């Protein structure tokens, strides 16, 4: 028996605003100083009144427009009632039946090598406030629980996808593309370790029957997945579990109520948490303290103009404009806007896009990874790399020497020394890496070596190409810094006379 996996993802992203969504408190991540970023509004004290942060709304519009959503000209706020210690008002301000945006899609590159994409529908994106954070058993006695409300009231954008995803791996790709878009737009830092991007997955199976029909299994929501790895692992587990459950019980969608499950990363298993609430359980009603929000065409135009280039468009431009492979374009663009811009400046500056791609995707990414640096922290800036690549292209130094200088520059830069293009010349001179261009000198040395090695010459003439290798070594020993390619070429010419 086979089945199709059906997954829809709900992603919550914290927006990069300085202050919270309905008050002026800071949104800084500050776990060491709990409950210092609070005020009567985000503590839910009686008589306090919320006021919407227009910046949070603009960042949300920016995101929704980039996700090809329709923007509602009129939107309002609703109270979603539930009781939890980290929710001081006893309700969350969210958007229920009139979200500010609807009906978009995200194009996801499912196979970066082939460059194939799939369109994942977006049902809606709405804005809401975050809750605080409950901390359990920090002392290790198993008896204490604490509440930190620093995060309460941080603006959250909830992005709900259509159930268009068909595997755990596809979900991971969708999240990677979404995170890249959000960071390109600058609307969120998407720092998963700090909880800036969290994900819930709704999953069930369509089990294929011999008569050609599909039977849907009950939908399960896996809550609060805080890393891409956990999204992938929990879905793989849940897909297997649901199929086994189906084989055991034969229960289909509608026969048991929706279930919420958590993910236990240590055990590598999902576990039952509670029956899933229906919307009616939350007793949504419009928040009487907040005015509805209207959006004008002029505002939308202004935001549309500020959007800049999306990652998918940049990949396409790199492939078409610089003739990069799908793979190189994906590697460069997927590292983020800053690395992509760095690459582009080097490609234009050195005049060889492929050479720039090789250096960025190999040498730079390897060093960044090994030394745990971002491209912004990388001490060899674009003008210096352009100058270094220029030395290779004008045959002033070999590629091997350039790699050696690259590592020297990096080491010096990390020691805090300023790295200017002129430093390359100093290193080339002090290390004797300059290629010798004096053809007359090289010619004389080659003639001398050929005279001294009649056997190697005879071997070469009788067809042993390898004999030339020994001669190159001898020439190089006398003319330090000669280009081995050039020496080989001149030797072969000489021997073939
Ligand atoms: Zn506050
Ligand atoms: Mn939500």
PDB file of N, CA, C and O in Angstrom, residues 252-322:
ATOM      1  N   UNK A 252      -9.907   7.252   9.817  1.00  0.00           N
ATOM      2  CA  UNK A 252      -9.676   8.262   8.787  1.00  0.00           C
ATOM      3  C   UNK A 252     -10.010   9.657   9.296  1.00  0.00           C
ATOM      4  O   UNK A 252     -10.551   9.829  10.385  1.00  0.00           O
ATOM      5  N   UNK A 253      -9.674  10.647   8.465  1.00  0.00           N
ATOM      6  CA  UNK A 253      -9.931  12.056   8.792  1.00  0.00           C
ATOM      7  C   UNK A 253     -11.404  12.234   9.182  1.00  0.00           C
ATOM      8  O   UNK A 253     -12.284  11.752   8.492  1.00  0.00           O
ATOM      9  N   UNK A 254     -11.646  12.907  10.295  1.00  0.00           N
ATOM     10  CA  UNK A 254     -13.020  13.161  10.723  1.00  0.00           C
ATOM     11  C   UNK A 254     -13.494  12.171  11.770  1.00  0.00           C
ATOM     12  O   UNK A 254     -14.429  12.443  12.517  1.00  0.00           O
ATOM     13  N   UNK A 255     -12.873  11.004  11.845  1.00  0.00           N
ATOM     14  CA  UNK A 255     -13.315   9.988  12.806  1.00  0.00           C
ATOM     15  C   UNK A 255     -12.676  10.168  14.182  1.00  0.00           C
ATOM     16  O   UNK A 255     -13.189   9.665  15.173  1.00  0.00           O
ATOM     17  N   UNK A 256     -11.520  10.842  14.216  1.00  0.00           N
ATOM     18  CA  UNK A 256     -10.935  11.242  15.502  1.00  0.00           C
ATOM     19  C   UNK A 256     -10.646  12.731  15.406  1.00  0.00           C
ATOM     20  O   UNK A 256     -10.432  13.257  14.312  1.00  0.00           O
ATOM     21  N   UNK A 257     -10.632  13.425  16.570  1.00  0.00           N
ATOM     22  CA  UNK A 257     -10.437  14.871  16.491  1.00  0.00           C
ATOM     23  C   UNK A 257      -8.964  15.164  16.204  1.00  0.00           C
ATOM     24  O   UNK A 257      -8.084  14.339  16.441  1.00  0.00           O
ATOM     25  N   UNK A 258      -8.737  16.358  15.694  1.00  0.00           N
ATOM     26  CA  UNK A 258      -7.388  16.823  15.384  1.00  0.00           C
ATOM     27  C   UNK A 258      -6.505  16.720  16.621  1.00  0.00           C
ATOM     28  O   UNK A 258      -6.949  17.009  17.732  1.00  0.00           O
ATOM     29  N   UNK A 259      -5.254  16.355  16.435  1.00  0.00           N
ATOM     30  CA  UNK A 259      -4.371  16.178  17.579  1.00  0.00           C
ATOM     31  C   UNK A 259      -3.172  17.120  17.460  1.00  0.00           C
ATOM     32  O   UNK A 259      -2.674  17.372  16.366  1.00  0.00           O
ATOM     33  N   UNK A 260      -2.721  17.631  18.615  1.00  0.00           N
ATOM     34  CA  UNK A 260      -1.504  18.419  18.658  1.00  0.00           C
ATOM     35  C   UNK A 260      -0.420  17.552  19.271  1.00  0.00           C
ATOM     36  O   UNK A 260      -0.623  16.952  20.320  1.00  0.00           O
ATOM     37  N   UNK A 261       0.722  17.501  18.614  1.00  0.00           N
ATOM     38  CA  UNK A 261       1.836  16.718  19.152  1.00  0.00           C
ATOM     39  C   UNK A 261       3.075  17.594  19.286  1.00  0.00           C
ATOM     40  O   UNK A 261       3.246  18.568  18.563  1.00  0.00           O
ATOM     41  N   UNK A 262       3.928  17.247  20.244  1.00  0.00           N
ATOM     42  CA  UNK A 262       5.204  17.934  20.410  1.00  0.00           C
ATOM     43  C   UNK A 262       6.304  17.064  19.827  1.00  0.00           C
ATOM     44  O   UNK A 262       6.075  15.921  19.454  1.00  0.00           O
ATOM     45  N   UNK A 263       7.497  17.636  19.729  1.00  0.00           N
ATOM     46  CA  UNK A 263       8.645  16.878  19.209  1.00  0.00           C
ATOM     47  C   UNK A 263       9.684  16.768  20.309  1.00  0.00           C
ATOM     48  O   UNK A 263      10.132  17.783  20.850  1.00  0.00           O
ATOM     49  N   UNK A 264      10.023  15.553  20.653  1.00  0.00           N
ATOM     50  CA  UNK A 264      11.059  15.304  21.655  1.00  0.00           C
ATOM     51  C   UNK A 264      12.340  14.974  20.895  1.00  0.00           C
ATOM     52  O   UNK A 264      12.525  13.841  20.422  1.00  0.00           O
ATOM     53  N   UNK A 265      13.211  15.992  20.764  1.00  0.00           N
ATOM     54  CA  UNK A 265      14.414  15.824  19.936  1.00  0.00           C
ATOM     55  C   UNK A 265      15.347  14.774  20.540  1.00  0.00           C
ATOM     56  O   UNK A 265      16.009  14.026  19.821  1.00  0.00           O
ATOM     57  N   UNK A 266      15.394  14.681  21.874  1.00  0.00           N
ATOM     58  CA  UNK A 266      16.293  13.726  22.531  1.00  0.00           C
ATOM     59  C   UNK A 266      15.860  12.287  22.228  1.00  0.00           C
ATOM     60  O   UNK A 266      16.684  11.422  21.951  1.00  0.00           O
ATOM     61  N   UNK A 267      14.534  12.036  22.264  1.00  0.00           N
ATOM     62  CA  UNK A 267      14.055  10.684  21.982  1.00  0.00           C
ATOM     63  C   UNK A 267      13.848  10.442  20.494  1.00  0.00           C
ATOM     64  O   UNK A 267      13.656   9.308  20.066  1.00  0.00           O
ATOM     65  N   UNK A 268      13.825  11.520  19.730  1.00  0.00           N
ATOM     66  CA  UNK A 268      13.575  11.389  18.289  1.00  0.00           C
ATOM     67  C   UNK A 268      12.158  10.931  17.998  1.00  0.00           C
ATOM     68  O   UNK A 268      11.934  10.100  17.115  1.00  0.00           O
ATOM     69  N   UNK A 269      11.178  11.455  18.773  1.00  0.00           N
ATOM     70  CA  UNK A 269       9.791  11.013  18.587  1.00  0.00           C
ATOM     71  C   UNK A 269       8.832  12.171  18.844  1.00  0.00           C
ATOM     72  O   UNK A 269       9.129  13.080  19.612  1.00  0.00           O
ATOM     73  N   UNK A 270       7.650  12.116  18.182  1.00  0.00           N
ATOM     74  CA  UNK A 270       6.591  13.066  18.519  1.00  0.00           C
ATOM     75  C   UNK A 270       5.774  12.460  19.655  1.00  0.00           C
ATOM     76  O   UNK A 270       5.751  11.245  19.830  1.00  0.00           O
ATOM     77  N   UNK A 271       5.119  13.330  20.454  1.00  0.00           N
ATOM     78  CA  UNK A 271       4.283  12.809  21.560  1.00  0.00           C
ATOM     79  C   UNK A 271       2.996  13.615  21.635  1.00  0.00           C
ATOM     80  O   UNK A 271       2.973  14.801  21.295  1.00  0.00           O
ATOM     81  N   UNK A 272       1.926  12.951  22.074  1.00  0.00           N
ATOM     82  CA  UNK A 272       0.615  13.599  22.134  1.00  0.00           C
ATOM     83  C   UNK A 272       0.626  14.692  23.183  1.00  0.00           C
ATOM     84  O   UNK A 272       1.163  14.515  24.275  1.00  0.00           O
ATOM     85  N   UNK A 273       0.071  15.875  22.849  1.00  0.00           N
ATOM     86  CA  UNK A 273      -0.012  16.954  23.824  1.00  0.00           C
ATOM     87  C   UNK A 273      -1.446  17.203  24.244  1.00  0.00           C
ATOM     88  O   UNK A 273      -1.788  17.175  25.401  1.00  0.00           O
ATOM     89  N   UNK A 274      -2.315  17.489  23.297  1.00  0.00           N
ATOM     90  CA  UNK A 274      -3.707  17.778  23.629  1.00  0.00           C
ATOM     91  C   UNK A 274      -4.520  17.674  22.356  1.00  0.00           C
ATOM     92  O   UNK A 274      -3.984  17.684  21.253  1.00  0.00           O
ATOM     93  N   UNK A 275      -5.832  17.603  22.516  1.00  0.00           N
ATOM     94  CA  UNK A 275      -6.693  17.669  21.351  1.00  0.00           C
ATOM     95  C   UNK A 275      -6.574  19.060  20.778  1.00  0.00           C
ATOM     96  O   UNK A 275      -6.433  20.023  21.519  1.00  0.00           O
ATOM     97  N   UNK A 276      -6.577  19.187  19.476  1.00  0.00           N
ATOM     98  CA  UNK A 276      -6.401  20.489  18.837  1.00  0.00           C
ATOM     99  C   UNK A 276      -7.667  21.317  19.013  1.00  0.00           C
ATOM    100  O   UNK A 276      -8.762  20.855  18.748  1.00  0.00           O
ATOM    101  N   UNK A 277      -7.492  22.589  19.480  1.00  0.00           N
ATOM    102  CA  UNK A 277      -8.642  23.474  19.607  1.00  0.00           C
ATOM    103  C   UNK A 277      -9.184  23.813  18.233  1.00  0.00           C
ATOM    104  O   UNK A 277      -8.430  23.961  17.273  1.00  0.00           O
ATOM    105  N   UNK A 278     -10.473  24.000  18.164  1.00  0.00           N
ATOM    106  CA  UNK A 278     -11.085  24.561  16.975  1.00  0.00           C
ATOM    107  C   UNK A 278     -11.134  26.071  17.180  1.00  0.00           C
ATOM    108  O   UNK A 278     -11.049  26.556  18.315  1.00  0.00           O
ATOM    109  N   UNK A 279     -11.323  26.794  16.086  1.00  0.00           N
ATOM    110  CA  UNK A 279     -11.358  28.260  16.180  1.00  0.00           C
ATOM    111  C   UNK A 279     -12.399  28.717  17.204  1.00  0.00           C
ATOM    112  O   UNK A 279     -12.187  29.674  17.942  1.00  0.00           O
ATOM    113  N   UNK A 280     -13.537  27.990  17.279  1.00  0.00           N
ATOM    114  CA  UNK A 280     -14.607  28.422  18.187  1.00  0.00           C
ATOM    115  C   UNK A 280     -14.182  28.336  19.656  1.00  0.00           C
ATOM    116  O   UNK A 280     -14.716  29.046  20.501  1.00  0.00           O
ATOM    117  N   UNK A 281     -13.212  27.486  19.969  1.00  0.00           N
ATOM    118  CA  UNK A 281     -12.730  27.384  21.352  1.00  0.00           C
ATOM    119  C   UNK A 281     -12.061  28.676  21.806  1.00  0.00           C
ATOM    120  O   UNK A 281     -11.963  28.941  22.992  1.00  0.00           O
ATOM    121  N   UNK A 282     -11.540  29.453  20.867  1.00  0.00           N
ATOM    122  CA  UNK A 282     -10.795  30.655  21.231  1.00  0.00           C
ATOM    123  C   UNK A 282     -11.695  31.876  21.448  1.00  0.00           C
ATOM    124  O   UNK A 282     -11.232  32.901  21.919  1.00  0.00           O
ATOM    125  N   UNK A 283     -12.988  31.763  21.091  1.00  0.00           N
ATOM    126  CA  UNK A 283     -13.924  32.881  21.265  1.00  0.00           C
ATOM    127  C   UNK A 283     -13.360  34.186  20.702  1.00  0.00           C
ATOM    128  O   UNK A 283     -13.262  35.189  21.381  1.00  0.00           O
ATOM    129  N   UNK A 284     -12.933  34.125  19.451  1.00  0.00           N
ATOM    130  CA  UNK A 284     -12.411  35.336  18.798  1.00  0.00           C
ATOM    131  C   UNK A 284     -13.454  36.447  18.809  1.00  0.00           C
ATOM    132  O   UNK A 284     -14.629  36.202  18.565  1.00  0.00           O
ATOM    133  N   UNK A 285     -13.043  37.674  19.079  1.00  0.00           N
ATOM    134  CA  UNK A 285     -13.915  38.827  18.784  1.00  0.00           C
ATOM    135  C   UNK A 285     -13.027  40.042  18.525  1.00  0.00           C
ATOM    136  O   UNK A 285     -11.870  40.077  18.962  1.00  0.00           O
ATOM    137  N   UNK A 286     -13.535  41.037  17.807  1.00  0.00           N
ATOM    138  CA  UNK A 286     -12.718  42.200  17.439  1.00  0.00           C
ATOM    139  C   UNK A 286     -12.230  42.935  18.676  1.00  0.00           C
ATOM    140  O   UNK A 286     -12.990  43.118  19.627  1.00  0.00           O
ATOM    141  N   UNK A 287     -10.947  43.353  18.659  1.00  0.00           N
ATOM    142  CA  UNK A 287     -10.404  44.059  19.814  1.00  0.00           C
ATOM    143  C   UNK A 287     -10.951  45.480  19.833  1.00  0.00           C
ATOM    144  O   UNK A 287     -10.720  46.247  18.890  1.00  0.00           O
ATOM    145  N   UNK A 288     -11.695  45.850  20.904  1.00  0.00           N
ATOM    146  CA  UNK A 288     -12.308  47.180  20.932  1.00  0.00           C
ATOM    147  C   UNK A 288     -11.303  48.300  21.217  1.00  0.00           C
ATOM    148  O   UNK A 288     -11.639  49.477  21.065  1.00  0.00           O
ATOM    149  N   UNK A 289     -10.070  47.936  21.636  1.00  0.00           N
ATOM    150  CA  UNK A 289      -9.078  48.964  21.975  1.00  0.00           C
ATOM    151  C   UNK A 289      -8.269  49.438  20.763  1.00  0.00           C
ATOM    152  O   UNK A 289      -7.517  50.398  20.869  1.00  0.00           O
ATOM    153  N   UNK A 290      -8.370  48.718  19.656  1.00  0.00           N
ATOM    154  CA  UNK A 290      -7.534  49.065  18.498  1.00  0.00           C
ATOM    155  C   UNK A 290      -8.377  49.465  17.300  1.00  0.00           C
ATOM    156  O   UNK A 290      -9.393  48.825  17.009  1.00  0.00           O
ATOM    157  N   UNK A 291      -7.921  50.511  16.597  1.00  0.00           N
ATOM    158  CA  UNK A 291      -8.655  50.903  15.392  1.00  0.00           C
ATOM    159  C   UNK A 291      -8.250  49.993  14.239  1.00  0.00           C
ATOM    160  O   UNK A 291      -7.106  49.536  14.179  1.00  0.00           O
ATOM    161  N   UNK A 292      -9.179  49.730  13.330  1.00  0.00           N
ATOM    162  CA  UNK A 292      -8.811  48.955  12.139  1.00  0.00           C
ATOM    163  C   UNK A 292      -7.760  49.709  11.332  1.00  0.00           C
ATOM    164  O   UNK A 292      -7.586  50.913  11.493  1.00  0.00           O
ATOM    165  N   UNK A 293      -7.045  48.970  10.467  1.00  0.00           N
ATOM    166  CA  UNK A 293      -5.958  49.570   9.692  1.00  0.00           C
ATOM    167  C   UNK A 293      -6.374  49.651   8.233  1.00  0.00           C
ATOM    168  O   UNK A 293      -6.905  48.691   7.681  1.00  0.00           O
ATOM    169  N   UNK A 294      -6.137  50.796   7.632  1.00  0.00           N
ATOM    170  CA  UNK A 294      -6.393  50.910   6.199  1.00  0.00           C
ATOM    171  C   UNK A 294      -5.070  51.123   5.468  1.00  0.00           C
ATOM    172  O   UNK A 294      -4.131  51.672   6.016  1.00  0.00           O
ATOM    173  N   UNK A 295      -5.030  50.645   4.244  1.00  0.00           N
ATOM    174  CA  UNK A 295      -3.816  50.750   3.422  1.00  0.00           C
ATOM    175  C   UNK A 295      -4.196  51.415   2.112  1.00  0.00           C
ATOM    176  O   UNK A 295      -5.190  51.040   1.492  1.00  0.00           O
ATOM    177  N   UNK A 296      -3.409  52.404   1.700  1.00  0.00           N
ATOM    178  CA  UNK A 296      -3.720  53.086   0.436  1.00  0.00           C
ATOM    179  C   UNK A 296      -2.842  52.546  -0.689  1.00  0.00           C
ATOM    180  O   UNK A 296      -1.783  51.954  -0.441  1.00  0.00           O
ATOM    181  N   UNK A 297      -3.281  52.756  -1.913  1.00  0.00           N
ATOM    182  CA  UNK A 297      -2.507  52.350  -3.091  1.00  0.00           C
ATOM    183  C   UNK A 297      -1.137  53.028  -3.100  1.00  0.00           C
ATOM    184  O   UNK A 297      -0.141  52.437  -3.496  1.00  0.00           O
ATOM    185  N   UNK A 298      -1.102  54.292  -2.648  1.00  0.00           N
ATOM    186  CA  UNK A 298       0.162  55.047  -2.640  1.00  0.00           C
ATOM    187  C   UNK A 298       1.171  54.362  -1.712  1.00  0.00           C
ATOM    188  O   UNK A 298       2.343  54.220  -2.039  1.00  0.00           O
ATOM    189  N   UNK A 299       0.647  53.909  -0.553  1.00  0.00           N
ATOM    190  CA  UNK A 299       1.533  53.234   0.395  1.00  0.00           C
ATOM    191  C   UNK A 299       2.073  51.939  -0.208  1.00  0.00           C
ATOM    192  O   UNK A 299       3.259  51.618  -0.105  1.00  0.00           O
ATOM    193  N   UNK A 300       1.197  51.192  -0.874  1.00  0.00           N
ATOM    194  CA  UNK A 300       1.627  49.939  -1.503  1.00  0.00           C
ATOM    195  C   UNK A 300       2.663  50.201  -2.596  1.00  0.00           C
ATOM    196  O   UNK A 300       3.647  49.469  -2.711  1.00  0.00           O
ATOM    197  N   UNK A 301       2.447  51.253  -3.381  1.00  0.00           N
ATOM    198  CA  UNK A 301       3.405  51.594  -4.440  1.00  0.00           C
ATOM    199  C   UNK A 301       4.774  51.912  -3.851  1.00  0.00           C
ATOM    200  O   UNK A 301       5.801  51.478  -4.352  1.00  0.00           O
ATOM    201  N   UNK A 302       4.749  52.690  -2.769  1.00  0.00           N
ATOM    202  CA  UNK A 302       6.001  53.081  -2.139  1.00  0.00           C
ATOM    203  C   UNK A 302       6.752  51.843  -1.634  1.00  0.00           C
ATOM    204  O   UNK A 302       7.960  51.710  -1.827  1.00  0.00           O
ATOM    205  N   UNK A 303       6.032  50.915  -1.042  1.00  0.00           N
ATOM    206  CA  UNK A 303       6.679  49.699  -0.532  1.00  0.00           C
ATOM    207  C   UNK A 303       7.166  48.829  -1.694  1.00  0.00           C
ATOM    208  O   UNK A 303       8.276  48.309  -1.663  1.00  0.00           O
ATOM    209  N   UNK A 304       6.347  48.745  -2.738  1.00  0.00           N
ATOM    210  CA  UNK A 304       6.735  47.931  -3.898  1.00  0.00           C
ATOM    211  C   UNK A 304       8.067  48.423  -4.461  1.00  0.00           C
ATOM    212  O   UNK A 304       8.935  47.635  -4.824  1.00  0.00           O
ATOM    213  N   UNK A 305       8.238  49.741  -4.504  1.00  0.00           N
ATOM    214  CA  UNK A 305       9.478  50.311  -5.027  1.00  0.00           C
ATOM    215  C   UNK A 305      10.686  50.009  -4.143  1.00  0.00           C
ATOM    216  O   UNK A 305      11.816  50.000  -4.600  1.00  0.00           O
ATOM    217  N   UNK A 306      10.430  49.762  -2.856  1.00  0.00           N
ATOM    218  CA  UNK A 306      11.541  49.544  -1.923  1.00  0.00           C
ATOM    219  C   UNK A 306      11.954  48.078  -1.822  1.00  0.00           C
ATOM    220  O   UNK A 306      12.841  47.731  -1.058  1.00  0.00           O
ATOM    221  N   UNK A 307      11.302  47.206  -2.594  1.00  0.00           N
ATOM    222  CA  UNK A 307      11.508  45.770  -2.358  1.00  0.00           C
ATOM    223  C   UNK A 307      12.885  45.250  -2.744  1.00  0.00           C
ATOM    224  O   UNK A 307      13.384  44.311  -2.147  1.00  0.00           O
ATOM    225  N   UNK A 308      13.492  45.816  -3.770  1.00  0.00           N
ATOM    226  CA  UNK A 308      14.809  45.306  -4.181  1.00  0.00           C
ATOM    227  C   UNK A 308      14.691  43.971  -4.890  1.00  0.00           C
ATOM    228  O   UNK A 308      13.597  43.553  -5.280  1.00  0.00           O
ATOM    229  N   UNK A 309      15.819  43.303  -5.035  1.00  0.00           N
ATOM    230  CA  UNK A 309      15.863  42.078  -5.823  1.00  0.00           C
ATOM    231  C   UNK A 309      15.652  40.858  -4.934  1.00  0.00           C
ATOM    232  O   UNK A 309      16.300  40.730  -3.904  1.00  0.00           O
ATOM    233  N   UNK A 310      14.775  39.951  -5.340  1.00  0.00           N
ATOM    234  CA  UNK A 310      14.531  38.724  -4.568  1.00  0.00           C
ATOM    235  C   UNK A 310      15.620  37.689  -4.861  1.00  0.00           C
ATOM    236  O   UNK A 310      16.217  37.705  -5.937  1.00  0.00           O
ATOM    237  N   UNK A 311      15.839  36.759  -3.932  1.00  0.00           N
ATOM    238  CA  UNK A 311      16.872  35.740  -4.149  1.00  0.00           C
ATOM    239  C   UNK A 311      16.679  34.965  -5.458  1.00  0.00           C
ATOM    240  O   UNK A 311      17.651  34.737  -6.185  1.00  0.00           O
ATOM    241  N   UNK A 312      15.433  34.589  -5.772  1.00  0.00           N
ATOM    242  CA  UNK A 312      15.200  33.799  -6.985  1.00  0.00           C
ATOM    243  C   UNK A 312      15.610  34.599  -8.228  1.00  0.00           C
ATOM    244  O   UNK A 312      16.198  34.054  -9.158  1.00  0.00           O
ATOM    245  N   UNK A 313      15.306  35.900  -8.229  1.00  0.00           N
ATOM    246  CA  UNK A 313      15.670  36.739  -9.380  1.00  0.00           C
ATOM    247  C   UNK A 313      17.182  36.904  -9.470  1.00  0.00           C
ATOM    248  O   UNK A 313      17.752  36.975 -10.554  1.00  0.00           O
ATOM    249  N   UNK A 314      17.824  36.978  -8.311  1.00  0.00           N
ATOM    250  CA  UNK A 314      19.276  37.152  -8.324  1.00  0.00           C
ATOM    251  C   UNK A 314      19.969  35.896  -8.851  1.00  0.00           C
ATOM    252  O   UNK A 314      20.901  35.976  -9.647  1.00  0.00           O
ATOM    253  N   UNK A 315      19.460  34.708  -8.435  1.00  0.00           N
ATOM    254  CA  UNK A 315      20.025  33.459  -8.981  1.00  0.00           C
ATOM    255  C   UNK A 315      19.920  33.456 -10.496  1.00  0.00           C
ATOM    256  O   UNK A 315      20.871  33.107 -11.200  1.00  0.00           O
ATOM    257  N   UNK A 316      18.736  33.842 -10.977  1.00  0.00           N
ATOM    258  CA  UNK A 316      18.476  33.833 -12.412  1.00  0.00           C
ATOM    259  C   UNK A 316      19.432  34.809 -13.118  1.00  0.00           C
ATOM    260  O   UNK A 316      20.022  34.479 -14.147  1.00  0.00           O
ATOM    261  N   UNK A 317      19.606  35.984 -12.528  1.00  0.00           N
ATOM    262  CA  UNK A 317      20.469  36.990 -13.139  1.00  0.00           C
ATOM    263  C   UNK A 317      21.933  36.519 -13.161  1.00  0.00           C
ATOM    264  O   UNK A 317      22.660  36.737 -14.118  1.00  0.00           O
ATOM    265  N   UNK A 318      22.378  35.855 -12.089  1.00  0.00           N
ATOM    266  CA  UNK A 318      23.750  35.357 -12.036  1.00  0.00           C
ATOM    267  C   UNK A 318      23.960  34.269 -13.088  1.00  0.00           C
ATOM    268  O   UNK A 318      25.026  34.168 -13.680  1.00  0.00           O
ATOM    269  N   UNK A 319      22.918  33.444 -13.291  1.00  0.00           N
ATOM    270  CA  UNK A 319      23.048  32.372 -14.278  1.00  0.00           C
ATOM    271  C   UNK A 319      23.093  32.946 -15.686  1.00  0.00           C
ATOM    272  O   UNK A 319      23.910  32.549 -16.506  1.00  0.00           O
ATOM    273  N   UNK A 320      22.200  33.919 -15.945  1.00  0.00           N
ATOM    274  CA  UNK A 320      22.118  34.457 -17.304  1.00  0.00           C
ATOM    275  C   UNK A 320      23.194  35.502 -17.587  1.00  0.00           C
ATOM    276  O   UNK A 320      23.798  35.500 -18.650  1.00  0.00           O
ATOM    277  N   UNK A 321      23.443  36.363 -16.608  1.00  0.00           N
ATOM    278  CA  UNK A 321      24.378  37.465 -16.831  1.00  0.00           C
ATOM    279  C   UNK A 321      25.834  37.046 -16.688  1.00  0.00           C
ATOM    280  O   UNK A 321      26.695  37.528 -17.417  1.00  0.00           O
ATOM    281  N   UNK A 322      26.119  36.159 -15.758  1.00  0.00           N
ATOM    282  CA  UNK A 322      27.515  35.785 -15.504  1.00  0.00           C
ATOM    283  C   UNK A 322      27.819  34.347 -15.926  1.00  0.00           C
ATOM    284  O   UNK A 322      28.896  33.829 -15.652  1.00  0.00           O
TER     285      UNK A 322
END
